XYZ file of C-alpha atoms in Angstrom:
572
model
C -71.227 37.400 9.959
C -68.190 38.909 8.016
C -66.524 38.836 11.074
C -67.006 35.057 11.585
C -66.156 34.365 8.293
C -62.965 36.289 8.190
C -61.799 34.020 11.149
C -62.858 31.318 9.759
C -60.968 31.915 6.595
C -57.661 33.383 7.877
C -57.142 31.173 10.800
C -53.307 30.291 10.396
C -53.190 26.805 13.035
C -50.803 24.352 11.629
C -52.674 21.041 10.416
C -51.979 17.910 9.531
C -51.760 17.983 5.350
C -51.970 14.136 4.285
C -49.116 12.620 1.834
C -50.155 13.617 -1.816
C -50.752 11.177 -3.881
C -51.671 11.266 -7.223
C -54.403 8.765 -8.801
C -57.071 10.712 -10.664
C -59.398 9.256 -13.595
C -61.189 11.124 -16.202
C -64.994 11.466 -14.924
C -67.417 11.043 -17.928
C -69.020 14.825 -19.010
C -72.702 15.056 -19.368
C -73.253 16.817 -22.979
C -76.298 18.674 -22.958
C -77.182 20.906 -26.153
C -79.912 22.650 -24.756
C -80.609 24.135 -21.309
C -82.099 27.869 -20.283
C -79.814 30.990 -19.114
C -80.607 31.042 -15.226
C -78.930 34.003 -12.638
C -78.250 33.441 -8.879
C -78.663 36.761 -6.805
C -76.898 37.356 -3.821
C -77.585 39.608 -0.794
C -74.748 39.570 2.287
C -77.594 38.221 4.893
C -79.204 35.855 2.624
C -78.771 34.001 -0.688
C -81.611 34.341 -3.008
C -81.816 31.960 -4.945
C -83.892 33.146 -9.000
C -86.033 30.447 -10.281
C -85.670 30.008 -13.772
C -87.503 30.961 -15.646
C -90.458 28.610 -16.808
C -88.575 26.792 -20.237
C -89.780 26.519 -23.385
C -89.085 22.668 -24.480
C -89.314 21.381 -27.963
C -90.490 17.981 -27.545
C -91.478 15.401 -30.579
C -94.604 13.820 -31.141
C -92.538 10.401 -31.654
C -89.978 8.970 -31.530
C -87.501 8.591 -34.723
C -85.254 5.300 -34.510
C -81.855 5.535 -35.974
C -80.378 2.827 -38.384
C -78.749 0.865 -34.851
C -81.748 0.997 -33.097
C -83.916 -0.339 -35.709
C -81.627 -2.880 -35.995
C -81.225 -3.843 -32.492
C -85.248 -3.979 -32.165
C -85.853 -6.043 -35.157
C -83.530 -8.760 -33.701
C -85.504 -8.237 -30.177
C -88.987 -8.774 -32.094
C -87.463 -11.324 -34.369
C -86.914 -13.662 -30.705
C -90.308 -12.902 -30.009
C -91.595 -14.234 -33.278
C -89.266 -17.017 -33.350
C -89.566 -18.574 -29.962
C -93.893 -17.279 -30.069
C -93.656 -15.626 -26.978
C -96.088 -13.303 -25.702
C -93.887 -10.651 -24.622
C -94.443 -6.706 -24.615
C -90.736 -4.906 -24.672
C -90.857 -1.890 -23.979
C -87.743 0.648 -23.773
C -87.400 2.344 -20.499
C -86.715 5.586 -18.804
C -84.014 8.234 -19.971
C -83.482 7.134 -23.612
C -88.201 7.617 -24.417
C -87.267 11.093 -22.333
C -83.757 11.739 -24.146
C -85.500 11.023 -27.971
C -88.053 12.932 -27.434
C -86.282 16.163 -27.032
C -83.934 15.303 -29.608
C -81.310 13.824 -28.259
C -79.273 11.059 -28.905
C -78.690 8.311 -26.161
C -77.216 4.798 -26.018
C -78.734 3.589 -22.585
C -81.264 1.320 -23.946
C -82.810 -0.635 -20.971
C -85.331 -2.768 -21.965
C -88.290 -3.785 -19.612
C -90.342 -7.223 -19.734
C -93.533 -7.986 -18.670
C -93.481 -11.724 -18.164
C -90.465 -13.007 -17.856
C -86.321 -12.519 -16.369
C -84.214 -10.838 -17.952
C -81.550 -13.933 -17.797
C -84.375 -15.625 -19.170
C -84.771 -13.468 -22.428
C -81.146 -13.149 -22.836
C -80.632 -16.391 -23.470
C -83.505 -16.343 -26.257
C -81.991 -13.830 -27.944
C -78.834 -15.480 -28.239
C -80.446 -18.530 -29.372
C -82.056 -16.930 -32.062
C -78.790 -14.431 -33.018
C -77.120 -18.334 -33.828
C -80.284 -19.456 -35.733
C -79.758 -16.382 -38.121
C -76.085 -16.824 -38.205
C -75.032 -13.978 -36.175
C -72.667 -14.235 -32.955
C -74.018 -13.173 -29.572
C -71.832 -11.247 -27.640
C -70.557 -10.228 -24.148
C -73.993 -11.613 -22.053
C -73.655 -11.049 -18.409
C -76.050 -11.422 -15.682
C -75.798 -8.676 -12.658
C -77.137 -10.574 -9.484
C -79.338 -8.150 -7.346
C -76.845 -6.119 -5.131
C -79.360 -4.043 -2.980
C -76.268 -1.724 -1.336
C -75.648 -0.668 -5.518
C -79.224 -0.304 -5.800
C -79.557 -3.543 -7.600
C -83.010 -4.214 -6.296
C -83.306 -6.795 -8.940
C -81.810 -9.279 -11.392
C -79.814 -7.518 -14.583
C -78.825 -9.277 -17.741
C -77.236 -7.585 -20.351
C -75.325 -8.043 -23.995
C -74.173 -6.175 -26.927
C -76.638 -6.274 -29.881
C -75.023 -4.551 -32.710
C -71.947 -2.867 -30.658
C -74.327 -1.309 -28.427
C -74.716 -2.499 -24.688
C -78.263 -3.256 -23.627
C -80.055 -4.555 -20.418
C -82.988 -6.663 -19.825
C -85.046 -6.029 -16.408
C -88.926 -7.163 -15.762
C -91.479 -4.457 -14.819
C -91.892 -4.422 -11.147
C -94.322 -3.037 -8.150
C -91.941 -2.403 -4.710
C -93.277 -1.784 -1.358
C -90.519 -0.424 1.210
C -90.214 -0.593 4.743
C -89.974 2.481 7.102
C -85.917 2.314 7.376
C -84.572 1.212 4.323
C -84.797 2.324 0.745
C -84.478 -1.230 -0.312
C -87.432 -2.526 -1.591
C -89.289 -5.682 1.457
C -91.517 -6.658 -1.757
C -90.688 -6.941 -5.642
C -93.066 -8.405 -7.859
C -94.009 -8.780 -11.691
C -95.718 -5.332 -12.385
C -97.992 -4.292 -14.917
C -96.231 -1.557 -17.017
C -98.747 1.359 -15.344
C -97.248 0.053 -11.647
C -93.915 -0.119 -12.898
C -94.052 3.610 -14.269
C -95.589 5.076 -11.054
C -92.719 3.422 -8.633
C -90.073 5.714 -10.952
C -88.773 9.016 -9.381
C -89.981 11.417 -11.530
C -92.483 11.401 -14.946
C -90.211 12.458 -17.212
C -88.110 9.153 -16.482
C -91.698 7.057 -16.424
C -92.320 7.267 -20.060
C -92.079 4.512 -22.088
C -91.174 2.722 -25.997
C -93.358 0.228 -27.025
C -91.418 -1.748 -29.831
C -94.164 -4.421 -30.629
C -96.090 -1.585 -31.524
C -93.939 1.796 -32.307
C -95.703 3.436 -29.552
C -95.020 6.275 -26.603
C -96.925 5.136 -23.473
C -97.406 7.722 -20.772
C -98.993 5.472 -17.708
C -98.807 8.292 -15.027
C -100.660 10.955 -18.234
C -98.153 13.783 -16.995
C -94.918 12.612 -18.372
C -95.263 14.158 -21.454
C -97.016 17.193 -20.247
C -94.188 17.669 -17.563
C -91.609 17.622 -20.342
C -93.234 19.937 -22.642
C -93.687 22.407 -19.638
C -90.124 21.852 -17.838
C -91.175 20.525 -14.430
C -89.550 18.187 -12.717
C -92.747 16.269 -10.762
C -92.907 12.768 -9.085
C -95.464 10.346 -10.170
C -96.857 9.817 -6.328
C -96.948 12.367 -3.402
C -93.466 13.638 -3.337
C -92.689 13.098 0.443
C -94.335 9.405 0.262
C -92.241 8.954 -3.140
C -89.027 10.470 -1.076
C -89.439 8.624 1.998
C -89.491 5.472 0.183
C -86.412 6.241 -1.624
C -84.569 9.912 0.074
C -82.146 9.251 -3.039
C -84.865 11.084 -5.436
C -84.714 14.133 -3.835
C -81.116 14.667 -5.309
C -82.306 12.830 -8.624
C -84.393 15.332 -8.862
C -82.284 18.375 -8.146
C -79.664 16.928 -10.555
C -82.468 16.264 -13.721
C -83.846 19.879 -12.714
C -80.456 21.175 -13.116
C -79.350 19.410 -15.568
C -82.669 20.149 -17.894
C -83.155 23.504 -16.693
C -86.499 22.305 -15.665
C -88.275 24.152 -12.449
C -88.891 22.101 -9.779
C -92.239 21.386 -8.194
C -93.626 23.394 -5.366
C -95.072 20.062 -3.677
C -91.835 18.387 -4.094
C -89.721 21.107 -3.032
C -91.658 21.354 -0.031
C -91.181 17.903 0.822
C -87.692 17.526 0.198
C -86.820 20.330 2.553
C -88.732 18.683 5.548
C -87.047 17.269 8.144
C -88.555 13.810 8.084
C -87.284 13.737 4.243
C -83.488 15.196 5.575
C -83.287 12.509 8.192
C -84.179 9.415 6.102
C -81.781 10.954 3.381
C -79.157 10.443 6.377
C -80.361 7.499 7.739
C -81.119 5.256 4.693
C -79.190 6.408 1.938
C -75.565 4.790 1.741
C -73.014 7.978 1.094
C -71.435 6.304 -1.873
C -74.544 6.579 -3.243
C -74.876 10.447 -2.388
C -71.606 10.895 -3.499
C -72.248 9.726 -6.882
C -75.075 12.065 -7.619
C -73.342 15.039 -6.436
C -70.397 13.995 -8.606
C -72.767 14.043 -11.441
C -74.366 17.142 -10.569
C -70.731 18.991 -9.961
C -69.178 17.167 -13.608
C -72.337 18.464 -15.679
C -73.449 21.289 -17.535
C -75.119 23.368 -14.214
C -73.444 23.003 -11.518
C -74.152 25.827 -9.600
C -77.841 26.015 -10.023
C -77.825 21.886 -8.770
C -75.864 23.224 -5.631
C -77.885 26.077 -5.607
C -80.865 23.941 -5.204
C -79.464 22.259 -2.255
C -78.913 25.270 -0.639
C -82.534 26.641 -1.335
C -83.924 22.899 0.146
C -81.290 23.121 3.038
C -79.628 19.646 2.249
C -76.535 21.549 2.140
C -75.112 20.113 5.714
C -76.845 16.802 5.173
C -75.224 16.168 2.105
C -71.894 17.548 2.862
C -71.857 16.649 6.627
C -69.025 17.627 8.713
C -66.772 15.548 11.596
C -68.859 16.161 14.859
C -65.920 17.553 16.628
C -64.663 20.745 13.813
C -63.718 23.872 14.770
C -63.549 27.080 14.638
C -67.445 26.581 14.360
C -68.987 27.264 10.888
C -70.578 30.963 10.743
C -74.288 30.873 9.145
C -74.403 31.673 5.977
C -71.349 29.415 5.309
C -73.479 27.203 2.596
C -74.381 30.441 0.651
C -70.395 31.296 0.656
C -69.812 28.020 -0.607
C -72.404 28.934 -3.301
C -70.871 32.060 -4.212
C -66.738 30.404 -4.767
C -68.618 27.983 -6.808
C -70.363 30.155 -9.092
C -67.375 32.541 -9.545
C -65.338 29.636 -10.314
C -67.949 28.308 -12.930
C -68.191 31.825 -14.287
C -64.165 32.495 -14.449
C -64.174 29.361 -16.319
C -66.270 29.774 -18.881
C -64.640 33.296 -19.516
C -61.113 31.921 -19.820
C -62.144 28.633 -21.918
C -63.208 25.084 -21.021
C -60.141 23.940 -23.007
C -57.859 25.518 -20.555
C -58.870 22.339 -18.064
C -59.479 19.041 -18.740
C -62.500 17.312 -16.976
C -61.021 15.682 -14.046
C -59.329 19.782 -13.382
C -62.609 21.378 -13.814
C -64.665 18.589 -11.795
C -61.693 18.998 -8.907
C -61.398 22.794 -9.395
C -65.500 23.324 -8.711
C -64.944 21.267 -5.519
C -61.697 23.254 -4.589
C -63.862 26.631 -5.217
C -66.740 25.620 -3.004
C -65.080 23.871 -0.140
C -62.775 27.261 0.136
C -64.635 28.812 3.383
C -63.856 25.509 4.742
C -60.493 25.263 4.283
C -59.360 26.760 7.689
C -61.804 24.036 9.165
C -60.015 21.079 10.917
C -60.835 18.155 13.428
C -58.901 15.765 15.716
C -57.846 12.497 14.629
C -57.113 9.541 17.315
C -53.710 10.884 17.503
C -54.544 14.038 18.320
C -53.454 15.407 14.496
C -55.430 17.937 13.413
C -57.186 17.310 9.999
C -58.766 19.298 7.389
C -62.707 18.850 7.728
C -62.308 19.053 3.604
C -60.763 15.348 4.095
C -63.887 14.276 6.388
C -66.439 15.411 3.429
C -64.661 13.520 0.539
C -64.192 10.409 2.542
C -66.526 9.972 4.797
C -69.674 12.143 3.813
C -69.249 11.755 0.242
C -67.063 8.884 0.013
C -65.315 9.781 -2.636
C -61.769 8.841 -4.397
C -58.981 9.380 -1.654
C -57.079 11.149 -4.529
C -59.956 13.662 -4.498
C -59.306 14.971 -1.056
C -55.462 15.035 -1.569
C -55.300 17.120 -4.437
C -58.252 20.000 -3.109
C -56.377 20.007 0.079
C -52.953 20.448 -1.484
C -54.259 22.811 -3.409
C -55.873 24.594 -0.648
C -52.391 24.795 1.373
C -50.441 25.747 -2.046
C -52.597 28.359 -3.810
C -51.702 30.997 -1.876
C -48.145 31.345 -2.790
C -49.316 31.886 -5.940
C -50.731 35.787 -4.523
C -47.201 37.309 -4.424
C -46.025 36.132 -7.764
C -49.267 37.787 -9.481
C -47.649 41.455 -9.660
C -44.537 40.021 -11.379
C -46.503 37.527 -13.925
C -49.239 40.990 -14.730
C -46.244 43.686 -15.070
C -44.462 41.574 -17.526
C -41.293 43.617 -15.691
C -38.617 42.655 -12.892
C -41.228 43.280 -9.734
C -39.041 42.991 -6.655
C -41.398 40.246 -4.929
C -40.865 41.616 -1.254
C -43.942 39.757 0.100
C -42.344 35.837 -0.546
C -40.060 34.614 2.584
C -37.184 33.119 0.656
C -36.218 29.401 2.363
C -32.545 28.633 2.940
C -32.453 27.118 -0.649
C -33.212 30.364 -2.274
C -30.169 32.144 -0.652
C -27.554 31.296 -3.664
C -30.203 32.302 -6.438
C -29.685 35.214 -8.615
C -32.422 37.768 -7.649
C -33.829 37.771 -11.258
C -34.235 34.665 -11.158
C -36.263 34.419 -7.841
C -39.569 34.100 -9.480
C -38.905 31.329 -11.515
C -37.265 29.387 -9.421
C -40.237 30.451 -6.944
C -42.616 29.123 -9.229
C -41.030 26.239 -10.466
C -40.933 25.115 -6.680
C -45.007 25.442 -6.470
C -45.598 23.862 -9.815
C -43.437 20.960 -8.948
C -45.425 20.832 -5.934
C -49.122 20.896 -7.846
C -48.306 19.068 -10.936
C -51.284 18.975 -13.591
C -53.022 20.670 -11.204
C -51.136 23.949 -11.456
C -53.926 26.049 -13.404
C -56.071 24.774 -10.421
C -54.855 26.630 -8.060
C -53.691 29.506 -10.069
C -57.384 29.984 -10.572
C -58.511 29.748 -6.419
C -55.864 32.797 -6.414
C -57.644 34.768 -8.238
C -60.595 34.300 -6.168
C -58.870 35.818 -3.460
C -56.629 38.330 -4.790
C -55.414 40.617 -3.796
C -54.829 38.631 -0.270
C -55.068 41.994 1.615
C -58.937 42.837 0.645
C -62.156 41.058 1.771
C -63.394 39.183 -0.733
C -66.696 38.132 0.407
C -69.247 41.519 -0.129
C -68.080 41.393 -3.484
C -68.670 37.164 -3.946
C -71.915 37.481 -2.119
C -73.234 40.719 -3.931
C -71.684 39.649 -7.506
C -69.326 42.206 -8.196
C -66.652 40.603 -8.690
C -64.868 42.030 -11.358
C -64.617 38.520 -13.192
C -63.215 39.957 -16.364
C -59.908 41.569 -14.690
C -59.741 37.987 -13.122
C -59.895 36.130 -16.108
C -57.435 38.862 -17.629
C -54.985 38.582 -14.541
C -55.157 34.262 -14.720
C -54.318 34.821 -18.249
C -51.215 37.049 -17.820
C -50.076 34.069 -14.721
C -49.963 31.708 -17.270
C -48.611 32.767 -20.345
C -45.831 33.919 -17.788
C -45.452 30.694 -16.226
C -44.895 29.172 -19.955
C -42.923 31.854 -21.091
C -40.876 30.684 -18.242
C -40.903 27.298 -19.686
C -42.091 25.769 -16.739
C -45.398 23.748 -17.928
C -44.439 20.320 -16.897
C -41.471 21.200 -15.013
C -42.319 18.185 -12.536
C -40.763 16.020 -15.259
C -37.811 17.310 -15.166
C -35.271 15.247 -13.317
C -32.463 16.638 -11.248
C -28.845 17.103 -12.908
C -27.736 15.567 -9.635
C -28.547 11.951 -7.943
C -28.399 11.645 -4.196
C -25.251 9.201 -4.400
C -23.082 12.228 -6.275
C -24.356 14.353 -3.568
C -23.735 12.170 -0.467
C -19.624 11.447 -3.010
C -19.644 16.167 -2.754
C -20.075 15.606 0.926
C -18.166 12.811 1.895
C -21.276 10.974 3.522
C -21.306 6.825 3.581
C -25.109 7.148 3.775
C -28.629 9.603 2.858
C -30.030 12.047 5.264
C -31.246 15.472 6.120
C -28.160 17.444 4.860
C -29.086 14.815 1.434
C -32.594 16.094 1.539
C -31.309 19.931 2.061
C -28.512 19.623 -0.858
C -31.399 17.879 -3.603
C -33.388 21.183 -2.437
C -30.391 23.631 -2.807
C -29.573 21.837 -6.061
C -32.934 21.856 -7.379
C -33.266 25.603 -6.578
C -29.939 26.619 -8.771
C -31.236 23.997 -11.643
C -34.211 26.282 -12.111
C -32.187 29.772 -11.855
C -29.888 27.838 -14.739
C -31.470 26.162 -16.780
C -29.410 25.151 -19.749
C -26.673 24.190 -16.912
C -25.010 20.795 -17.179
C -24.642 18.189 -14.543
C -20.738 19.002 -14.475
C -21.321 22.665 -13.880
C -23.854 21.651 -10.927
C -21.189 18.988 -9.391
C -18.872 22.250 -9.677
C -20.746 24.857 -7.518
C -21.869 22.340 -5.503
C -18.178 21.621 -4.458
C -17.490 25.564 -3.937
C -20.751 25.958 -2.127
C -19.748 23.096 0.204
C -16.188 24.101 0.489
C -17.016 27.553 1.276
C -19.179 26.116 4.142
C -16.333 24.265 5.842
C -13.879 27.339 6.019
C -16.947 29.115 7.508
C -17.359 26.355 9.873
């Protein structure tokens, strides 16, 4: 096995790297204030993965409105009243679950048993105008079954708060689709047993101020920190595969254990294939986003490894190679949950959330990095670029930045010596380019640097961080990642000493910087009427000096420049 993965790791074949581009957006963070300590164990021949243990949860007997929700619900009963309709609303789902441990949440869907959303909607706003208060932003959401619309939304802002309106349903599904063949009007005890799980089945009743537990286990499965379904799990799965990763990402994200019936069933292979077969990847890439952005990570991945949906949910181009060594999930595992541990030890604040979110991917797609496939032209393609867009169908940014990041940590390994000593190392390990030749040897690793971070932008700390996953470059890393001794603490100290170097430097957002020199003064140097490679090998030359000098001016650049070139002709 370590044999395998060594080649699959250090495999040096040139690949096709696509154009960088950058295009990233801030990915909401799930806040959580209250989850369980859990440890993943690892052995070299198998993962083990620790249960956690069974949670203690503080839930409330009811539910305590705040001064926007009363308000909200008052003008909701007030239409009711108004207009004599017979209507039960009841609140829905995460925000019964969310108030009952104590926590505050703003996704208020509201469910109605006798009549459309649209329908109510447009109550409500006549009755807003009857009391003299405006009704804002309504919208109706047709039913978009590829978005899992399955039915009708309407929605509207009642006191600065967004809030939708569904009806309570019943579905029946047919064998090869997760969309429903038959929706209905449901009672509110059908509607609550076609939901995923029983902590999300729980509802508000606001006529009367009431909790109402329909399947008589949602409560019971809060309080105990289970994460059950409300039907036979493989039934409740087949109809919909997308609940087995709902349920790995509420397990995670609550610390709650799963159930032994449903973990069972979501590892079958009837479960795996209908996960494949039915579920759109858009839609599995969004809950592993989720899962990956929140506050456990590694235990939701570490759950897919334990239910070997690993390869289902991250599937790879048929044609890859070299061929993936078993045990490659588990090492995925492993760079994952070192990353997640460095980071905590250095300091959220050090990344931002789109850095972190991009910098757990990096981390657990690393034993795949040396993984390629053939495009039509023959190119060969990092199999990292297959799993964003194609298995998980994610931003095209995504892939760009973990593969550049990939191809551009490692120069990062030589510098480490010099940024730890704090002293003049001689870095004998870095193959100087052409551009380097004119540059002051004490100035080497700056301008070394300043090369790389131009190259990573904001994403700089990123791959510092890989680099310590793999330093020093020389030494297996993967008996220590796979038996946890790992030595995070001299990591964390190391990634510390690498940056306050690289600022020291002054090099944090040296990517701004513009160039003292345009290409139309170079191409005026060298007597060219138009651009070119020598253009492209002078901006790097130039570029180089810049950072070995820089409180040069423009005129002083023009001026070696013209030496350097003139020097080049008599030598010609």
């Amino acid at each position: 096995m370590r044999v395998a993965l060594q080649t699959a790791l250090l495999s040096c074949e040139p690949i096709f790297v696509p154009k960088l581009r950058r295009s990233c957006y801030p990915h909401p963070n799930l806040t959580i204030s209250w989850f369980p300590t859990k440890t993943l164990v690892f052995s070299p021949c198998r993962a083990i993965m620790a249960v956690p243990s069974r949670p203690t949860v503080q839930v409330r007997d009811k539910i305590e409105l705040n001064e926007t929700e009363k308000k909200i619900f008052d003008r909701l009963l007030g239409t009711v009243r108004h207009f004599g309709l017979q209507n039960q609303l009841r609140v829905a789902g995460g925000w019964v679950r969310d108030k009952l441990l104590g926590k505050d949440c703003y996704d208020i869907d509201i469910a109605l048993d006798n009549m459309l959303g649209s329908e109510f909607v447009e109550k409500v706003r006549d009755y807003l105008l009857h009391v003299g208060e405006e009704a804002q932003g309504i919208a109706v959401i047709p039913c978009n079954p590829e978005q899992s619309k399955h039915l009708e939304t309407a929605r509207m802002r009642i006191c600065d708060t967004w809030i939708d309106f569904v009806n309570l349903r019943c579905e029946e599904y047919c064998e090869n689709s997760r969309i429903p063949t038959v929706q209905k009007y449901g009672t509110a005890e059908e509607d609550a047993y076609r939901r995923d799980l029983t902590i999300n089945s729980l509802f508000y009743n606001i006529n009367t101020s009431s909790i109402e537990d329909y399947t008589k286990r949602g409560i019971a499965d809060l309080k105990s920190g289970k994460i059950v379904t409300p039907l036979p799990p493989k039934s409740t799965f087949m109809d919909d595969p997308l609940r087995v990763l709902r349920a790995i990402r509420f397990g995670a994200r609550f610390g709650f254990i799963l159930d032994e019936e449903l973990k069972e069933a979501a590892s079958c292979d009837e479960v795996k294939a209908a996960l494949s077969a039915k579920i759109s990847r858009e839609r599995i890439g969004t809950e592993i986003d989720l899962m990956i952005s929140g506050n456990q990570p590694v235990q939701a991945m570490a759950y897919i490894c334990d239910l070997k949906l690993f390869w289902v949910v991250f599937s790879l181009h048929p044609k890859y190679e070299p061929a993936v060594s078993e045990g490659c999930d588990r090492l995925c595992l492993a760079y994952l949950d070192a990353t997640w541990n460095l980071i905590q030890l250095i300091g959220n604040s050090t990344f931002n959330d789109e850095q972190r979110r991009l910098a757990l991917y990096t981390a657990m797609f690393l034993p795949l990095r040396k993984t390629v496939y053939k495009d039509n032209k023959a190119k060969k393609i990092p199999v990292v670029n297959y799993i964003f867009r194609d298995s998980l169908k994610r931003k095209v940014s995504d892939a760009e930045t973990v593969i550049n990041v990939h191809y551009a940590f490692e120069k990062f390994l030589p510098l480490i010596p010099y940024f730890a000593s704090n002293e003049d190392v001689l870095l004998t390990e870095v193959d100087w380019e052409r551009e380097f030749v004119d540059v002051p040897l004490a100035s080497k690793p700056r301008v070394l640097t300043g090369f790389l971070l131009r190259e990573l932008k904001d994403f700089w700390r990123v791959a510092l961080l890989m680099s310590m996953l793999v330093y020093p470059h020389n030494i297996d890393c993967t008996e220590d990642l796979l038996n946890k001794n790992f030595e995070l603490e001299r990591r964390r100290s190391l990634f510390k000493a690498a940056e306050d170097a690289v600022l020291k430097l002054g090099l944090d957002k040296i990517w701004d910087v513009k160039p003292l020199v345009n290409g139309r003064d170079i191409m005026n140097v060298l007597q060219l009427k138009s651009g070119g490679p020598l253009v492209r090998e002078w901006q790097q030359k130039i570029l180089a000096w810049q950072l070995a000098r820089p409180s040069s001016t423009a005129d002083e650049c023009l001026e070696w420049m013209r030496e350097t070139h003139s020097k080049r002709l008599r030598m010609e």
